[in-house]
Amino acid sequence: MDCLFCKIAAGEIPSRKVYEDDQILAFYDIEPQAPVHFLVIPKKHISSVGGITPENSQIVAHIYEVIAKLSHDLKLENGFRVVTNCGEEAGQSVPHLHFHVLAGRSLAWPPG
Ligand code: 5GP
Ligand code: ZN
């Protein structure tokens, strides 16, 4: 499949890794929107939140466990945001499930 994040997960396209295990990869966003901005993806392709099912949803719990650990390791105690855009109108540009983790500045709420 011609999917950018599948290629990054497979190491075919290089990335600046934050964390990796057999199921997931975290890597810095190429166009950071905050002083800290990385993405967490399942290595196995899921298109978006809309593609989460009872069969694959365990990966989401694992992703959040790792985000919690990384928030401590990277000392994001002042606050951080986890965002996943789903579909065109929400601004999803890569159709492979990914969680943005943003930190290091004050973040507006509600988002634009
Ligand atoms: P989305 O717009 O789908 O919510 O998020 C996709 C994100 O992937 C964007 O923030 C974009 O900057 C990032 N991105 C796109 N291509 C690459 C790439 O080749 N490498 C990395 N590290 N990030 C990418
Ligand atoms: Zn993919």
Short mmCIF file of N, CA and C and ligand atoms in Angstrom, two decimals:
data_model
loop_
_atom_site.label_atom_id
_atom_site.label_comp_id
_atom_site.label_asym_id
_atom_site.label_seq_id
_atom_site.Cartn_x
_atom_site.Cartn_y
_atom_site.Cartn_z
N MET A 1 0.84 -1.20 0.00
CA MET A 1 0.00 0.00 0.00
C MET A 1 0.87 1.25 0.00
N ASP A 2 0.44 2.24 -0.73
CA ASP A 2 1.22 3.47 -0.86
C ASP A 2 0.83 4.44 0.26
N CYS A 3 1.34 4.17 1.47
CA CYS A 3 0.98 4.99 2.63
C CYS A 3 2.25 5.52 3.27
N LEU A 4 2.31 6.86 3.39
CA LEU A 4 3.51 7.52 3.94
C LEU A 4 3.89 6.98 5.32
N PHE A 5 2.90 6.87 6.22
CA PHE A 5 3.25 6.47 7.59
C PHE A 5 3.53 4.97 7.69
N CYS A 6 2.97 4.15 6.78
CA CYS A 6 3.39 2.75 6.72
C CYS A 6 4.87 2.68 6.34
N LYS A 7 5.28 3.55 5.43
CA LYS A 7 6.69 3.56 4.99
C LYS A 7 7.60 4.06 6.12
N ILE A 8 7.15 5.06 6.87
CA ILE A 8 7.93 5.53 8.02
C ILE A 8 8.01 4.43 9.08
N ALA A 9 6.88 3.74 9.32
CA ALA A 9 6.86 2.64 10.31
C ALA A 9 7.81 1.52 9.91
N ALA A 10 7.92 1.28 8.60
CA ALA A 10 8.80 0.20 8.10
C ALA A 10 10.25 0.65 7.99
N GLY A 11 10.52 1.94 8.24
CA GLY A 11 11.89 2.45 8.14
C GLY A 11 12.31 2.75 6.71
N GLU A 12 11.36 2.70 5.78
CA GLU A 12 11.69 2.98 4.37
C GLU A 12 11.87 4.47 4.14
N ILE A 13 11.21 5.28 4.97
CA ILE A 13 11.41 6.73 4.97
C ILE A 13 11.91 7.08 6.37
N PRO A 14 13.04 7.81 6.46
CA PRO A 14 13.62 8.08 7.78
C PRO A 14 12.77 9.05 8.61
N SER A 15 12.86 8.92 9.92
CA SER A 15 12.18 9.84 10.83
C SER A 15 13.04 10.01 12.07
N ARG A 16 12.79 11.10 12.80
CA ARG A 16 13.48 11.33 14.08
C ARG A 16 12.66 10.66 15.16
N LYS A 17 13.10 9.50 15.60
CA LYS A 17 12.31 8.67 16.51
C LYS A 17 12.34 9.17 17.95
N VAL A 18 11.19 9.11 18.58
CA VAL A 18 11.07 9.40 20.02
C VAL A 18 10.97 8.09 20.78
N TYR A 19 10.27 7.12 20.20
CA TYR A 19 10.01 5.84 20.87
C TYR A 19 9.63 4.81 19.80
N GLU A 20 10.02 3.57 20.02
CA GLU A 20 9.60 2.50 19.11
C GLU A 20 9.51 1.18 19.85
N ASP A 21 8.48 0.41 19.55
CA ASP A 21 8.46 -1.00 19.96
C ASP A 21 7.88 -1.81 18.81
N ASP A 22 7.52 -3.05 19.06
CA ASP A 22 7.07 -3.88 17.94
C ASP A 22 5.71 -3.44 17.37
N GLN A 23 4.93 -2.69 18.16
CA GLN A 23 3.58 -2.32 17.72
C GLN A 23 3.42 -0.88 17.27
N ILE A 24 4.20 0.03 17.86
CA ILE A 24 3.98 1.46 17.59
C ILE A 24 5.31 2.20 17.39
N LEU A 25 5.18 3.40 16.82
CA LEU A 25 6.34 4.28 16.61
C LEU A 25 5.92 5.70 16.95
N ALA A 26 6.80 6.41 17.64
CA ALA A 26 6.61 7.85 17.89
C ALA A 26 7.78 8.58 17.25
N PHE A 27 7.49 9.64 16.50
CA PHE A 27 8.54 10.37 15.79
C PHE A 27 8.14 11.84 15.68
N TYR A 28 9.15 12.70 15.60
CA TYR A 28 8.90 14.14 15.55
C TYR A 28 8.26 14.55 14.24
N ASP A 29 7.28 15.46 14.33
CA ASP A 29 6.60 15.98 13.14
C ASP A 29 7.58 16.82 12.32
N ILE A 30 7.51 16.67 11.01
CA ILE A 30 8.41 17.38 10.10
C ILE A 30 8.12 18.88 10.06
N GLU A 31 6.90 19.25 10.44
CA GLU A 31 6.49 20.67 10.43
C GLU A 31 5.89 21.00 11.80
N PRO A 32 6.77 21.15 12.82
CA PRO A 32 6.26 21.26 14.19
C PRO A 32 5.38 22.49 14.42
N GLN A 33 4.28 22.29 15.12
CA GLN A 33 3.33 23.36 15.44
C GLN A 33 3.49 23.84 16.88
N ALA A 34 4.47 23.31 17.59
CA ALA A 34 4.76 23.68 18.97
C ALA A 34 6.20 23.27 19.24
N PRO A 35 6.83 23.82 20.31
CA PRO A 35 8.23 23.44 20.60
C PRO A 35 8.41 21.93 20.71
N VAL A 36 7.43 21.22 21.25
CA VAL A 36 7.44 19.75 21.24
C VAL A 36 6.25 19.31 20.39
N HIS A 37 6.50 18.55 19.33
CA HIS A 37 5.42 18.06 18.47
C HIS A 37 5.87 16.75 17.85
N PHE A 38 5.32 15.67 18.39
CA PHE A 38 5.61 14.37 17.78
C PHE A 38 4.31 13.63 17.50
N LEU A 39 4.42 12.59 16.69
CA LEU A 39 3.28 11.79 16.26
C LEU A 39 3.45 10.38 16.77
N VAL A 40 2.37 9.75 17.17
CA VAL A 40 2.42 8.35 17.60
C VAL A 40 1.51 7.56 16.68
N ILE A 41 2.05 6.51 16.07
CA ILE A 41 1.29 5.73 15.08
C ILE A 41 1.37 4.23 15.40
N PRO A 42 0.29 3.50 15.06
CA PRO A 42 0.42 2.04 15.07
C PRO A 42 1.22 1.63 13.84
N LYS A 43 2.04 0.60 13.96
CA LYS A 43 2.80 0.14 12.78
C LYS A 43 1.86 -0.50 11.76
N LYS A 44 0.81 -1.15 12.27
CA LYS A 44 -0.18 -1.77 11.38
C LYS A 44 -1.14 -0.69 10.91
N HIS A 45 -1.44 -0.69 9.62
CA HIS A 45 -2.26 0.38 9.06
C HIS A 45 -3.69 0.39 9.60
N ILE A 46 -4.10 1.55 10.12
CA ILE A 46 -5.51 1.86 10.45
C ILE A 46 -5.72 3.24 9.86
N SER A 47 -6.82 3.47 9.15
CA SER A 47 -6.96 4.70 8.38
C SER A 47 -7.14 5.94 9.26
N SER A 48 -7.90 5.81 10.34
CA SER A 48 -8.18 6.94 11.23
C SER A 48 -8.94 6.37 12.42
N VAL A 49 -9.42 7.25 13.31
CA VAL A 49 -10.25 6.79 14.43
C VAL A 49 -11.45 6.01 13.89
N GLY A 50 -11.92 6.39 12.71
CA GLY A 50 -13.05 5.69 12.10
C GLY A 50 -12.75 4.23 11.74
N GLY A 51 -11.48 3.86 11.76
CA GLY A 51 -11.09 2.48 11.44
C GLY A 51 -10.81 1.64 12.68
N ILE A 52 -11.10 2.18 13.88
CA ILE A 52 -10.88 1.42 15.12
C ILE A 52 -12.06 0.47 15.34
N THR A 53 -11.75 -0.79 15.63
CA THR A 53 -12.76 -1.83 15.80
C THR A 53 -12.47 -2.61 17.09
N PRO A 54 -13.40 -3.46 17.54
CA PRO A 54 -13.11 -4.30 18.71
C PRO A 54 -11.86 -5.17 18.49
N GLU A 55 -11.55 -5.49 17.25
CA GLU A 55 -10.39 -6.35 16.96
C GLU A 55 -9.06 -5.62 17.08
N ASN A 56 -9.03 -4.31 16.83
CA ASN A 56 -7.73 -3.61 16.82
C ASN A 56 -7.61 -2.51 17.90
N SER A 57 -8.64 -2.34 18.73
CA SER A 57 -8.66 -1.18 19.63
C SER A 57 -7.62 -1.26 20.76
N GLN A 58 -7.08 -2.44 21.02
CA GLN A 58 -6.05 -2.58 22.07
C GLN A 58 -4.87 -1.65 21.81
N ILE A 59 -4.60 -1.39 20.54
CA ILE A 59 -3.44 -0.55 20.18
C ILE A 59 -3.61 0.88 20.71
N VAL A 60 -4.86 1.33 20.81
CA VAL A 60 -5.11 2.70 21.28
C VAL A 60 -4.73 2.82 22.76
N ALA A 61 -5.09 1.81 23.55
CA ALA A 61 -4.69 1.82 24.97
C ALA A 61 -3.17 1.81 25.08
N HIS A 62 -2.53 1.01 24.26
CA HIS A 62 -1.06 0.94 24.30
C HIS A 62 -0.45 2.30 23.92
N ILE A 63 -1.00 2.92 22.87
CA ILE A 63 -0.50 4.24 22.45
C ILE A 63 -0.62 5.24 23.61
N TYR A 64 -1.76 5.24 24.30
CA TYR A 64 -1.92 6.20 25.40
C TYR A 64 -1.01 5.88 26.58
N GLU A 65 -0.75 4.61 26.84
CA GLU A 65 0.21 4.26 27.90
C GLU A 65 1.58 4.81 27.57
N VAL A 66 1.98 4.69 26.30
CA VAL A 66 3.30 5.18 25.89
C VAL A 66 3.33 6.71 25.92
N ILE A 67 2.23 7.36 25.50
CA ILE A 67 2.18 8.82 25.58
C ILE A 67 2.34 9.27 27.04
N ALA A 68 1.69 8.58 27.97
CA ALA A 68 1.83 8.93 29.40
C ALA A 68 3.29 8.80 29.84
N LYS A 69 3.92 7.70 29.45
CA LYS A 69 5.34 7.49 29.81
C LYS A 69 6.22 8.58 29.20
N LEU A 70 5.99 8.89 27.92
CA LEU A 70 6.82 9.90 27.25
C LEU A 70 6.59 11.28 27.87
N SER A 71 5.36 11.56 28.31
CA SER A 71 5.08 12.87 28.92
C SER A 71 5.92 13.04 30.19
N HIS A 72 6.15 11.94 30.90
CA HIS A 72 7.01 12.00 32.09
C HIS A 72 8.48 12.10 31.67
N ASP A 73 8.89 11.24 30.74
CA ASP A 73 10.30 11.21 30.30
C ASP A 73 10.72 12.57 29.72
N LEU A 74 9.82 13.20 28.96
CA LEU A 74 10.15 14.47 28.29
C LEU A 74 9.79 15.68 29.15
N LYS A 75 9.33 15.41 30.36
CA LYS A 75 9.02 16.46 31.35
C LYS A 75 7.99 17.47 30.82
N LEU A 76 6.88 16.95 30.37
CA LEU A 76 5.83 17.81 29.83
C LEU A 76 4.82 18.17 30.93
N GLU A 77 5.33 18.36 32.15
CA GLU A 77 4.43 18.53 33.29
C GLU A 77 3.62 19.84 33.23
N ASN A 78 4.06 20.82 32.42
CA ASN A 78 3.28 22.07 32.30
C ASN A 78 2.02 21.88 31.48
N GLY A 79 1.94 20.78 30.77
CA GLY A 79 0.74 20.49 29.98
C GLY A 79 1.09 20.04 28.58
N PHE A 80 0.23 19.23 28.03
CA PHE A 80 0.40 18.79 26.64
C PHE A 80 -0.96 18.46 26.09
N ARG A 81 -1.05 18.39 24.78
CA ARG A 81 -2.32 18.07 24.12
C ARG A 81 -2.12 16.88 23.19
N VAL A 82 -3.11 15.99 23.19
CA VAL A 82 -3.12 14.84 22.27
C VAL A 82 -4.28 15.08 21.31
N VAL A 83 -3.98 15.10 20.01
CA VAL A 83 -4.99 15.39 18.99
C VAL A 83 -4.91 14.34 17.89
N THR A 84 -6.07 13.89 17.44
CA THR A 84 -6.09 13.05 16.25
C THR A 84 -7.17 13.57 15.31
N ASN A 85 -6.72 14.07 14.17
CA ASN A 85 -7.65 14.59 13.17
C ASN A 85 -8.23 13.42 12.39
N CYS A 86 -9.52 13.48 12.15
CA CYS A 86 -10.20 12.36 11.50
C CYS A 86 -11.01 12.88 10.33
N GLY A 87 -10.51 12.63 9.13
CA GLY A 87 -11.22 13.06 7.93
C GLY A 87 -10.82 14.45 7.47
N GLU A 88 -11.22 14.73 6.24
CA GLU A 88 -10.78 15.94 5.52
C GLU A 88 -11.16 17.24 6.24
N GLU A 89 -12.40 17.33 6.69
CA GLU A 89 -12.86 18.58 7.31
C GLU A 89 -12.15 18.87 8.63
N ALA A 90 -11.67 17.83 9.28
CA ALA A 90 -10.93 18.00 10.54
C ALA A 90 -9.44 18.24 10.29
N GLY A 91 -9.02 18.18 9.02
CA GLY A 91 -7.62 18.48 8.69
C GLY A 91 -6.71 17.28 8.61
N GLN A 92 -7.27 16.08 8.52
CA GLN A 92 -6.40 14.89 8.39
C GLN A 92 -5.78 14.89 6.99
N SER A 93 -4.44 14.92 6.94
CA SER A 93 -3.76 14.95 5.64
C SER A 93 -3.07 13.64 5.33
N VAL A 94 -2.84 12.80 6.36
CA VAL A 94 -2.22 11.49 6.13
C VAL A 94 -3.21 10.42 6.61
N PRO A 95 -3.70 9.58 5.71
CA PRO A 95 -4.75 8.62 6.07
C PRO A 95 -4.23 7.36 6.75
N HIS A 96 -3.44 7.55 7.80
CA HIS A 96 -2.95 6.46 8.66
C HIS A 96 -3.07 7.02 10.08
N LEU A 97 -3.80 6.31 10.94
CA LEU A 97 -4.07 6.79 12.30
C LEU A 97 -2.82 7.35 12.97
N HIS A 98 -2.91 8.57 13.47
CA HIS A 98 -1.79 9.16 14.20
C HIS A 98 -2.30 10.11 15.26
N PHE A 99 -1.59 10.13 16.39
CA PHE A 99 -1.91 11.00 17.51
C PHE A 99 -0.82 12.05 17.59
N HIS A 100 -1.21 13.32 17.43
CA HIS A 100 -0.25 14.42 17.62
C HIS A 100 -0.09 14.63 19.13
N VAL A 101 1.15 14.82 19.59
CA VAL A 101 1.39 15.24 20.97
C VAL A 101 2.11 16.59 20.88
N LEU A 102 1.44 17.61 21.43
CA LEU A 102 1.92 19.00 21.33
C LEU A 102 2.16 19.55 22.73
N ALA A 103 3.27 20.26 22.89
CA ALA A 103 3.60 20.83 24.20
C ALA A 103 4.64 21.93 24.03
N GLY A 104 4.88 22.66 25.13
CA GLY A 104 5.95 23.65 25.15
C GLY A 104 5.48 25.06 24.90
N ARG A 105 4.18 25.24 24.70
CA ARG A 105 3.62 26.59 24.60
C ARG A 105 2.16 26.51 25.03
N SER A 106 1.58 27.70 25.27
CA SER A 106 0.17 27.75 25.61
C SER A 106 -0.64 27.39 24.36
N LEU A 107 -1.62 26.51 24.51
CA LEU A 107 -2.39 26.02 23.37
C LEU A 107 -3.83 26.54 23.47
N ALA A 108 -4.32 27.11 22.38
CA ALA A 108 -5.66 27.71 22.39
C ALA A 108 -6.74 26.65 22.53
N TRP A 109 -7.81 27.03 23.23
CA TRP A 109 -8.99 26.17 23.33
C TRP A 109 -10.22 27.06 23.31
N PRO A 110 -11.25 26.82 22.50
CA PRO A 110 -11.33 25.69 21.58
C PRO A 110 -10.43 25.87 20.38
N PRO A 111 -10.04 24.76 19.72
CA PRO A 111 -9.17 24.86 18.55
C PRO A 111 -9.90 25.54 17.40
N GLY A 112 -9.17 26.10 16.46
CA GLY A 112 -9.76 26.80 15.33
C GLY A 112 -10.35 25.86 14.30
P1 5GP B 1 -2.63 15.45 9.93
O1 5GP B 1 -2.61 16.69 9.08
O2 5GP B 1 -3.02 14.24 9.10
O3 5GP B 1 -3.41 15.55 11.20
O4 5GP B 1 -1.14 15.22 10.41
C1 5GP B 1 -0.13 14.78 9.55
C2 5GP B 1 1.17 15.32 10.09
O5 5GP B 1 2.21 14.61 9.49
C3 5GP B 1 1.40 16.81 9.82
O6 5GP B 1 1.55 17.50 11.04
C4 5GP B 1 2.68 16.81 8.97
O7 5GP B 1 3.53 17.88 9.27
C5 5GP B 1 3.31 15.48 9.31
N1 5GP B 1 4.11 14.90 8.24
C6 5GP B 1 3.77 14.82 6.91
N2 5GP B 1 4.74 14.20 6.22
C7 5GP B 1 5.71 13.88 7.12
C8 5GP B 1 6.99 13.22 7.00
O8 5GP B 1 7.42 12.79 5.93
N3 5GP B 1 7.72 13.08 8.15
C9 5GP B 1 7.27 13.53 9.37
N4 5GP B 1 8.07 13.34 10.42
N5 5GP B 1 6.08 14.15 9.50
C10 5GP B 1 5.31 14.32 8.41
ZN ZN B 2 -0.46 3.24 6.58
#
